[in-house]
PDB file of C-alpha atoms in Angstrom:
ATOM      1  CA  MET G   1     -19.823  11.040  16.474  1.00  0.00           C
ATOM      2  CA  THR G   2     -18.558   8.870  13.622  1.00  0.00           C
ATOM      3  CA  CYS G   3     -16.246  10.202  10.956  1.00  0.00           C
ATOM      4  CA  ALA G   4     -13.800   9.029   8.313  1.00  0.00           C
ATOM      5  CA  LEU G   5     -10.155  10.069   8.515  1.00  0.00           C
ATOM      6  CA  LYS G   6      -7.616  10.165   5.707  1.00  0.00           C
ATOM      7  CA  LEU G   7      -4.152   9.454   7.070  1.00  0.00           C
ATOM      8  CA  ALA G   8      -0.661   9.910   5.726  1.00  0.00           C
ATOM      9  CA  TYR G   9       2.119   8.075   7.521  1.00  0.00           C
ATOM     10  CA  LYS G  10       5.682   6.910   7.206  1.00  0.00           C
ATOM     11  CA  GLY G  11       5.559   3.237   8.114  1.00  0.00           C
ATOM     12  CA  THR G  12       9.229   2.720   8.985  1.00  0.00           C
ATOM     13  CA  ALA G  13       8.786   2.763  12.770  1.00  0.00           C
ATOM     14  CA  TYR G  14       5.569   0.721  12.833  1.00  0.00           C
ATOM     15  CA  CYS G  15       4.570  -2.944  12.622  1.00  0.00           C
ATOM     16  CA  GLY G  16       1.843  -1.913  10.172  1.00  0.00           C
ATOM     17  CA  TRP G  17      -1.668  -0.586  10.684  1.00  0.00           C
ATOM     18  CA  GLN G  18      -3.151  -3.328  12.876  1.00  0.00           C
ATOM     19  CA  VAL G  19      -2.766  -3.328  16.658  1.00  0.00           C
ATOM     20  CA  GLN G  20      -0.337  -6.017  17.849  1.00  0.00           C
ATOM     21  CA  LYS G  21       0.592  -7.050  21.383  1.00  0.00           C
ATOM     22  CA  ASN G  22       4.345  -6.535  21.298  1.00  0.00           C
ATOM     23  CA  ALA G  23       4.875  -3.907  18.601  1.00  0.00           C
ATOM     24  CA  ARG G  24       3.911  -0.324  17.859  1.00  0.00           C
ATOM     25  CA  SER G  25       1.197   0.096  15.222  1.00  0.00           C
ATOM     26  CA  VAL G  26      -0.364   3.045  13.432  1.00  0.00           C
ATOM     27  CA  GLN G  27      -3.815   2.098  14.735  1.00  0.00           C
ATOM     28  CA  GLN G  28      -2.659   2.078  18.360  1.00  0.00           C
ATOM     29  CA  THR G  29      -0.820   5.387  17.954  1.00  0.00           C
ATOM     30  CA  LEU G  30      -3.934   7.000  16.455  1.00  0.00           C
ATOM     31  CA  GLN G  31      -6.096   5.729  19.316  1.00  0.00           C
ATOM     32  CA  ASP G  32      -3.565   7.051  21.836  1.00  0.00           C
ATOM     33  CA  ALA G  33      -3.944  10.477  20.195  1.00  0.00           C
ATOM     34  CA  MET G  34      -7.744  10.209  20.282  1.00  0.00           C
ATOM     35  CA  GLU G  35      -7.659   9.424  23.993  1.00  0.00           C
ATOM     36  CA  ALA G  36      -5.316  12.333  24.686  1.00  0.00           C
ATOM     37  CA  ALA G  37      -7.401  14.749  22.619  1.00  0.00           C
ATOM     38  CA  PHE G  38     -10.946  13.664  23.445  1.00  0.00           C
ATOM     39  CA  GLY G  39     -10.733  11.505  26.582  1.00  0.00           C
ATOM     40  CA  SER G  40     -11.797   8.311  24.827  1.00  0.00           C
ATOM     41  CA  ARG G  41      -9.960   5.817  22.615  1.00  0.00           C
ATOM     42  CA  GLY G  42     -13.107   5.116  20.628  1.00  0.00           C
ATOM     43  CA  THR G  43     -13.043   2.480  17.898  1.00  0.00           C
ATOM     44  CA  VAL G  44     -10.940   2.779  14.754  1.00  0.00           C
ATOM     45  CA  THR G  45     -11.410   0.567  11.677  1.00  0.00           C
ATOM     46  CA  GLY G  46      -8.949   0.707   8.768  1.00  0.00           C
ATOM     47  CA  CYS G  47      -9.334   0.200   5.027  1.00  0.00           C
ATOM     48  CA  SER G  48      -6.598  -2.472   4.974  1.00  0.00           C
ATOM     49  CA  ARG G  49      -3.787  -4.035   6.992  1.00  0.00           C
ATOM     50  CA  THR G  50      -0.540  -2.541   5.777  1.00  0.00           C
ATOM     51  CA  ASP G  51       2.642  -4.473   6.576  1.00  0.00           C
ATOM     52  CA  ALA G  52       5.549  -3.256   8.684  1.00  0.00           C
ATOM     53  CA  GLY G  53       7.468  -0.583   6.816  1.00  0.00           C
ATOM     54  CA  VAL G  54       4.732   0.169   4.257  1.00  0.00           C
ATOM     55  CA  HIS G  55       3.803   3.841   3.875  1.00  0.00           C
ATOM     56  CA  ALA G  56       0.533   5.622   3.085  1.00  0.00           C
ATOM     57  CA  LYS G  57      -0.576   8.960   1.675  1.00  0.00           C
ATOM     58  CA  GLY G  58      -4.304   8.218   1.512  1.00  0.00           C
ATOM     59  CA  PHE G  59      -5.139   5.553   4.121  1.00  0.00           C
ATOM     60  CA  VAL G  60      -8.831   5.781   5.132  1.00  0.00           C
ATOM     61  CA  CYS G  61     -10.201   4.704   8.496  1.00  0.00           C
ATOM     62  CA  LYS G  62     -13.446   5.124  10.418  1.00  0.00           C
ATOM     63  CA  ALA G  63     -13.300   6.641  13.893  1.00  0.00           C
ATOM     64  CA  GLU G  64     -16.266   5.967  16.194  1.00  0.00           C
ATOM     65  CA  GLY G  65     -16.967   7.323  19.644  1.00  0.00           C
ATOM     66  CA  LEU G  66     -15.731  10.878  19.158  1.00  0.00           C
ATOM     67  CA  PRO G  67     -17.523  13.386  21.404  1.00  0.00           C
ATOM     68  CA  GLU G  68     -20.588  15.046  19.917  1.00  0.00           C
ATOM     69  CA  GLY G  69     -20.385  18.734  19.222  1.00  0.00           C
ATOM     70  CA  ILE G  70     -16.787  18.821  17.994  1.00  0.00           C
ATOM     71  CA  PRO G  71     -16.620  20.346  14.481  1.00  0.00           C
ATOM     72  CA  VAL G  72     -15.334  17.660  12.138  1.00  0.00           C
ATOM     73  CA  SER G  73     -13.109  20.275  10.510  1.00  0.00           C
ATOM     74  CA  ARG G  74     -11.177  20.593  13.798  1.00  0.00           C
ATOM     75  CA  VAL G  75     -10.465  16.873  14.202  1.00  0.00           C
ATOM     76  CA  PRO G  76      -7.296  16.762  12.031  1.00  0.00           C
ATOM     77  CA  GLU G  77      -5.676  19.604  13.964  1.00  0.00           C
ATOM     78  CA  ALA G  78      -6.739  18.261  17.371  1.00  0.00           C
ATOM     79  CA  LEU G  79      -5.281  14.835  16.619  1.00  0.00           C
ATOM     80  CA  GLY G  80      -2.245  16.268  14.869  1.00  0.00           C
ATOM     81  CA  ARG G  81      -1.112  17.953  18.079  1.00  0.00           C
ATOM     82  CA  ARG G  82      -0.987  14.553  19.806  1.00  0.00           C
ATOM     83  CA  LEU G  83       0.408  12.464  16.951  1.00  0.00           C
ATOM     84  CA  PRO G  84       4.108  11.877  16.232  1.00  0.00           C
ATOM     85  CA  PRO G  85       5.498  13.673  13.172  1.00  0.00           C
ATOM     86  CA  ASP G  86       5.454  10.518  11.040  1.00  0.00           C
ATOM     87  CA  ILE G  87       1.617  10.297  11.148  1.00  0.00           C
ATOM     88  CA  ALA G  88      -0.795  13.003   9.994  1.00  0.00           C
ATOM     89  CA  VAL G  89      -4.579  13.242   9.678  1.00  0.00           C
ATOM     90  CA  ARG G  90      -5.024  15.000   6.348  1.00  0.00           C
ATOM     91  CA  GLU G  91      -8.831  15.115   6.215  1.00  0.00           C
ATOM     92  CA  ALA G  92     -11.920  14.246   8.258  1.00  0.00           C
ATOM     93  CA  TRP G  93     -15.545  14.026   7.181  1.00  0.00           C
ATOM     94  CA  PRO G  94     -18.762  12.671   8.718  1.00  0.00           C
ATOM     95  CA  VAL G  95     -19.944   9.207   7.647  1.00  0.00           C
ATOM     96  CA  PRO G  96     -22.932   7.053   8.632  1.00  0.00           C
ATOM     97  CA  ASP G  97     -22.409   4.299  11.192  1.00  0.00           C
ATOM     98  CA  SER G  98     -22.896   1.770   8.389  1.00  0.00           C
ATOM     99  CA  PHE G  99     -19.796   2.976   6.496  1.00  0.00           C
ATOM    100  CA  HIS G 100     -16.960   0.430   6.346  1.00  0.00           C
ATOM    101  CA  PRO G 101     -13.648   1.730   4.980  1.00  0.00           C
ATOM    102  CA  ARG G 102     -12.589  -1.709   3.727  1.00  0.00           C
ATOM    103  CA  TYR G 103     -15.769  -3.346   2.461  1.00  0.00           C
ATOM    104  CA  ASP G 104     -17.207  -0.176   0.914  1.00  0.00           C
ATOM    105  CA  ALA G 105     -14.006   0.521  -1.049  1.00  0.00           C
ATOM    106  CA  LYS G 106     -14.255   0.134  -4.829  1.00  0.00           C
ATOM    107  CA  GLY G 107     -10.496  -0.098  -5.262  1.00  0.00           C
ATOM    108  CA  LYS G 108      -7.052   1.085  -4.198  1.00  0.00           C
ATOM    109  CA  GLU G 109      -3.992   2.593  -5.811  1.00  0.00           C
ATOM    110  CA  TYR G 110      -0.464   1.758  -4.684  1.00  0.00           C
ATOM    111  CA  SER G 111       2.869   3.097  -5.828  1.00  0.00           C
ATOM    112  CA  TYR G 112       6.177   1.290  -5.571  1.00  0.00           C
ATOM    113  CA  ARG G 113       9.487   3.173  -5.777  1.00  0.00           C
ATOM    114  CA  VAL G 114      12.838   1.642  -6.724  1.00  0.00           C
ATOM    115  CA  ARG G 115      16.137   3.514  -6.706  1.00  0.00           C
ATOM    116  CA  ASN G 116      17.938   2.328  -9.824  1.00  0.00           C
ATOM    117  CA  SER G 117      21.488   2.994  -8.692  1.00  0.00           C
ATOM    118  CA  ARG G 118      24.462   1.337  -7.053  1.00  0.00           C
ATOM    119  CA  ILE G 119      24.656   4.175  -4.522  1.00  0.00           C
ATOM    120  CA  SER G 120      22.027   4.725  -1.848  1.00  0.00           C
ATOM    121  CA  ASP G 121      20.406   8.058  -1.070  1.00  0.00           C
ATOM    122  CA  PRO G 122      20.283   8.668   2.709  1.00  0.00           C
ATOM    123  CA  PHE G 123      17.310  11.018   2.254  1.00  0.00           C
ATOM    124  CA  ASP G 124      15.285   8.358   0.423  1.00  0.00           C
ATOM    125  CA  PHE G 125      16.587   5.183   2.048  1.00  0.00           C
ATOM    126  CA  ASP G 126      13.360   4.415   3.928  1.00  0.00           C
ATOM    127  CA  TYR G 127      11.189   4.788   0.812  1.00  0.00           C
ATOM    128  CA  ALA G 128      12.947   2.995  -2.047  1.00  0.00           C
ATOM    129  CA  PRO G 129      15.112  -0.143  -2.149  1.00  0.00           C
ATOM    130  CA  LEU G 130      18.174  -0.189  -4.391  1.00  0.00           C
ATOM    131  CA  TRP G 131      18.137  -2.078  -7.686  1.00  0.00           C
ATOM    132  CA  PHE G 132      21.613  -2.356  -9.203  1.00  0.00           C
ATOM    133  CA  LEU G 133      20.808  -3.635 -12.705  1.00  0.00           C
ATOM    134  CA  PRO G 134      19.707  -1.075 -15.323  1.00  0.00           C
ATOM    135  CA  ILE G 135      15.926  -0.799 -15.598  1.00  0.00           C
ATOM    136  CA  ASP G 136      14.357  -0.057 -18.977  1.00  0.00           C
ATOM    137  CA  ALA G 137      11.255   1.765 -17.720  1.00  0.00           C
ATOM    138  CA  GLU G 138       9.529   1.679 -21.123  1.00  0.00           C
ATOM    139  CA  ARG G 139      10.068  -2.077 -21.370  1.00  0.00           C
ATOM    140  CA  ALA G 140       8.828  -2.485 -17.785  1.00  0.00           C
ATOM    141  CA  ASP G 141       5.735  -0.406 -18.559  1.00  0.00           C
ATOM    142  CA  ALA G 142       4.890  -2.612 -21.542  1.00  0.00           C
ATOM    143  CA  LEU G 143       5.289  -5.721 -19.386  1.00  0.00           C
ATOM    144  CA  CYS G 144       3.035  -4.237 -16.699  1.00  0.00           C
ATOM    145  CA  LYS G 145       0.169  -4.153 -19.213  1.00  0.00           C
ATOM    146  CA  VAL G 146       0.139  -7.976 -19.399  1.00  0.00           C
ATOM    147  CA  PHE G 147      -1.233  -7.977 -15.843  1.00  0.00           C
ATOM    148  CA  CYS G 148      -4.107  -5.560 -16.513  1.00  0.00           C
ATOM    149  CA  GLY G 149      -7.678  -6.805 -16.681  1.00  0.00           C
ATOM    150  CA  THR G 150      -9.713  -9.334 -14.709  1.00  0.00           C
ATOM    151  CA  GLN G 151      -7.492 -12.352 -14.052  1.00  0.00           C
ATOM    152  CA  ASP G 152      -6.640 -14.948 -11.432  1.00  0.00           C
ATOM    153  CA  PHE G 153      -3.679 -13.623  -9.434  1.00  0.00           C
ATOM    154  CA  ARG G 154      -3.092 -16.696  -7.250  1.00  0.00           C
ATOM    155  CA  SER G 155       0.543 -16.780  -8.450  1.00  0.00           C
ATOM    156  CA  PHE G 156       0.968 -13.334  -6.876  1.00  0.00           C
ATOM    157  CA  GLN G 157      -0.379 -14.161  -3.426  1.00  0.00           C
ATOM    158  CA  ALA G 158       1.952 -14.762  -0.494  1.00  0.00           C
ATOM    159  CA  VAL G 159       2.408 -18.380   0.548  1.00  0.00           C
ATOM    160  CA  GLY G 160       0.211 -19.222   3.533  1.00  0.00           C
ATOM    161  CA  SER G 161      -2.617 -16.827   2.706  1.00  0.00           C
ATOM    162  CA  ASP G 162      -6.043 -18.426   3.203  1.00  0.00           C
ATOM    163  CA  VAL G 163      -7.889 -16.329   0.580  1.00  0.00           C
ATOM    164  CA  THR G 164      -9.660 -18.684  -1.837  1.00  0.00           C
ATOM    165  CA  ASP G 165     -11.116 -16.193  -4.364  1.00  0.00           C
ATOM    166  CA  THR G 166      -7.975 -14.889  -6.074  1.00  0.00           C
ATOM    167  CA  VAL G 167      -9.575 -13.205  -9.096  1.00  0.00           C
ATOM    168  CA  ARG G 168      -8.954  -9.464  -9.158  1.00  0.00           C
ATOM    169  CA  THR G 169      -9.344  -6.669 -11.699  1.00  0.00           C
ATOM    170  CA  VAL G 170      -6.214  -4.583 -12.269  1.00  0.00           C
ATOM    171  CA  SER G 171      -7.423  -1.417 -13.994  1.00  0.00           C
ATOM    172  CA  ASP G 172      -3.976   0.123 -14.418  1.00  0.00           C
ATOM    173  CA  PHE G 173      -0.375  -0.992 -13.941  1.00  0.00           C
ATOM    174  CA  SER G 174       2.357   1.301 -15.191  1.00  0.00           C
ATOM    175  CA  CYS G 175       6.014   2.225 -14.784  1.00  0.00           C
ATOM    176  CA  ARG G 176       7.862   5.491 -15.272  1.00  0.00           C
ATOM    177  CA  ARG G 177      11.312   6.883 -14.545  1.00  0.00           C
ATOM    178  CA  GLU G 178      12.120  10.084 -12.648  1.00  0.00           C
ATOM    179  CA  GLY G 179      15.904  10.346 -12.624  1.00  0.00           C
ATOM    180  CA  GLU G 180      17.273   7.453 -10.590  1.00  0.00           C
ATOM    181  CA  LEU G 181      13.807   6.608  -9.295  1.00  0.00           C
ATOM    182  CA  VAL G 182      11.664   4.054 -11.119  1.00  0.00           C
ATOM    183  CA  ILE G 183       8.054   4.311  -9.984  1.00  0.00           C
ATOM    184  CA  PHE G 184       5.407   1.635 -10.482  1.00  0.00           C
ATOM    185  CA  THR G 185       1.714   2.475 -10.030  1.00  0.00           C
ATOM    186  CA  VAL G 186      -1.005  -0.161  -9.770  1.00  0.00           C
ATOM    187  CA  GLN G 187      -4.762   0.236  -9.354  1.00  0.00           C
ATOM    188  CA  ALA G 188      -7.104  -2.680  -8.663  1.00  0.00           C
ATOM    189  CA  ASN G 189     -10.484  -3.444  -7.159  1.00  0.00           C
ATOM    190  CA  GLY G 190      -8.673  -5.440  -4.488  1.00  0.00           C
ATOM    191  CA  PHE G 191      -5.254  -6.827  -3.630  1.00  0.00           C
ATOM    192  CA  LEU G 192      -4.145 -10.212  -2.366  1.00  0.00           C
ATOM    193  CA  TYR G 193      -1.562 -10.365   0.424  1.00  0.00           C
ATOM    194  CA  ASN G 194       1.752  -9.031  -0.985  1.00  0.00           C
ATOM    195  CA  MET G 195       0.249  -8.885  -4.492  1.00  0.00           C
ATOM    196  CA  ALA G 196       1.589  -5.429  -5.412  1.00  0.00           C
ATOM    197  CA  ARG G 197       5.095  -6.235  -4.173  1.00  0.00           C
ATOM    198  CA  ILE G 198       5.163  -9.576  -6.025  1.00  0.00           C
ATOM    199  CA  LEU G 199       3.890  -7.986  -9.244  1.00  0.00           C
ATOM    200  CA  VAL G 200       6.706  -5.426  -9.178  1.00  0.00           C
ATOM    201  CA  GLY G 201       9.278  -8.088  -8.309  1.00  0.00           C
ATOM    202  CA  THR G 202       8.073 -10.275 -11.175  1.00  0.00           C
ATOM    203  CA  VAL G 203       8.303  -7.440 -13.713  1.00  0.00           C
ATOM    204  CA  LEU G 204      11.832  -6.604 -12.608  1.00  0.00           C
ATOM    205  CA  ASP G 205      12.911 -10.260 -12.623  1.00  0.00           C
ATOM    206  CA  LEU G 206      11.537 -10.761 -16.150  1.00  0.00           C
ATOM    207  CA  LEU G 207      13.061  -7.653 -17.742  1.00  0.00           C
ATOM    208  CA  GLU G 208      16.128  -9.485 -19.053  1.00  0.00           C
ATOM    209  CA  ASP G 209      14.035 -12.337 -20.502  1.00  0.00           C
ATOM    210  CA  PRO G 210      13.403 -11.860 -24.265  1.00  0.00           C
ATOM    211  CA  SER G 211      10.158 -13.821 -23.911  1.00  0.00           C
ATOM    212  CA  ALA G 212       9.008 -11.876 -20.847  1.00  0.00           C
ATOM    213  CA  GLU G 213       5.430 -11.268 -22.041  1.00  0.00           C
ATOM    214  CA  ARG G 214       4.912 -14.972 -22.750  1.00  0.00           C
ATOM    215  CA  ARG G 215       6.458 -15.920 -19.400  1.00  0.00           C
ATOM    216  CA  ALA G 216       4.201 -13.441 -17.593  1.00  0.00           C
ATOM    217  CA  THR G 217       1.132 -15.002 -19.215  1.00  0.00           C
ATOM    218  CA  GLU G 218       2.331 -18.473 -18.248  1.00  0.00           C
ATOM    219  CA  ILE G 219       2.890 -17.403 -14.636  1.00  0.00           C
ATOM    220  CA  LEU G 220      -0.653 -16.041 -14.444  1.00  0.00           C
ATOM    221  CA  ALA G 221      -2.129 -19.216 -15.904  1.00  0.00           C
ATOM    222  CA  ALA G 222      -0.116 -21.524 -13.612  1.00  0.00           C
ATOM    223  CA  ARG G 223      -1.635 -20.114 -10.399  1.00  0.00           C
ATOM    224  CA  ASP G 224       1.616 -21.078  -8.658  1.00  0.00           C
ATOM    225  CA  ARG G 225       3.480 -18.656  -6.383  1.00  0.00           C
ATOM    226  CA  ALA G 226       6.762 -20.509  -6.962  1.00  0.00           C
ATOM    227  CA  LEU G 227       6.821 -19.386 -10.616  1.00  0.00           C
ATOM    228  CA  ALA G 228       6.384 -15.660  -9.959  1.00  0.00           C
ATOM    229  CA  GLY G 229       9.192 -13.271  -9.043  1.00  0.00           C
ATOM    230  CA  ARG G 230      10.502 -12.032  -5.753  1.00  0.00           C
ATOM    231  CA  THR G 231       8.519 -10.172  -3.109  1.00  0.00           C
ATOM    232  CA  MET G 232       9.968  -6.672  -3.092  1.00  0.00           C
ATOM    233  CA  PRO G 233      10.845  -5.039   0.266  1.00  0.00           C
ATOM    234  CA  ALA G 234       7.971  -3.371   2.103  1.00  0.00           C
ATOM    235  CA  LYS G 235       9.612   0.051   2.308  1.00  0.00           C
ATOM    236  CA  GLY G 236       9.074   0.813  -1.397  1.00  0.00           C
ATOM    237  CA  LEU G 237       5.286   0.444  -1.152  1.00  0.00           C
ATOM    238  CA  CYS G 238       2.873   3.305  -0.508  1.00  0.00           C
ATOM    239  CA  LEU G 239      -0.931   3.294  -0.411  1.00  0.00           C
ATOM    240  CA  GLU G 240      -1.773   6.345  -2.509  1.00  0.00           C
ATOM    241  CA  ARG G 241      -5.553   6.367  -2.722  1.00  0.00           C
ATOM    242  CA  VAL G 242      -8.700   4.448  -1.807  1.00  0.00           C
ATOM    243  CA  PHE G 243     -11.682   4.718  -4.128  1.00  0.00           C
ATOM    244  CA  TYR G 244     -15.297   4.792  -2.885  1.00  0.00           C
TER     245      TYR G 244
END
């Protein structure tokens, strides 16, 4: 049986989604649970490779090799009993063998949380880095809009990435404040390596620049990673949704 699974996980204890030789991954932990529940590790394919420390509320993967005859509706509970508390299977549904959670995706939505305070919150420490300087969320939201549309985001790709087609369509990029939390949300048809974290870092770095909108446009046009802002820490990033 082949089915799609929607996962939620806290990424703090993991090296990311992808199986690695010397570190614990979400993919490996899920396959361990499949083996314990159904007697077979099967094959699991994810919608993306999240980095160490990145979280997810709507990560989609395809699980192949599940025993026939098991109601798909029972899969989340069966796996949940064998998974650690920082990973949950929220939904399961049947898909054809041809389904690919990455290549069939039309887009993704990420959120990035920043705690705008000089004092950390121990209950939120793993989900939001501290930012000491005051953040004008309305100003940040206006700056986010410069990056919307179909543009070349090479300046926002991590150094060393071998992706050559760096044009992406950002359909929405916004910022809002909820108390001390400043939350960025970005939707796109695809993301370059570290793109979301660099976009947020660039917006925050440019906030004090009176010509921020012009600088943002120049950074896009330059196609040069050295001109963009910092790469924000992984722990603030969360994959919210995948669109099909």
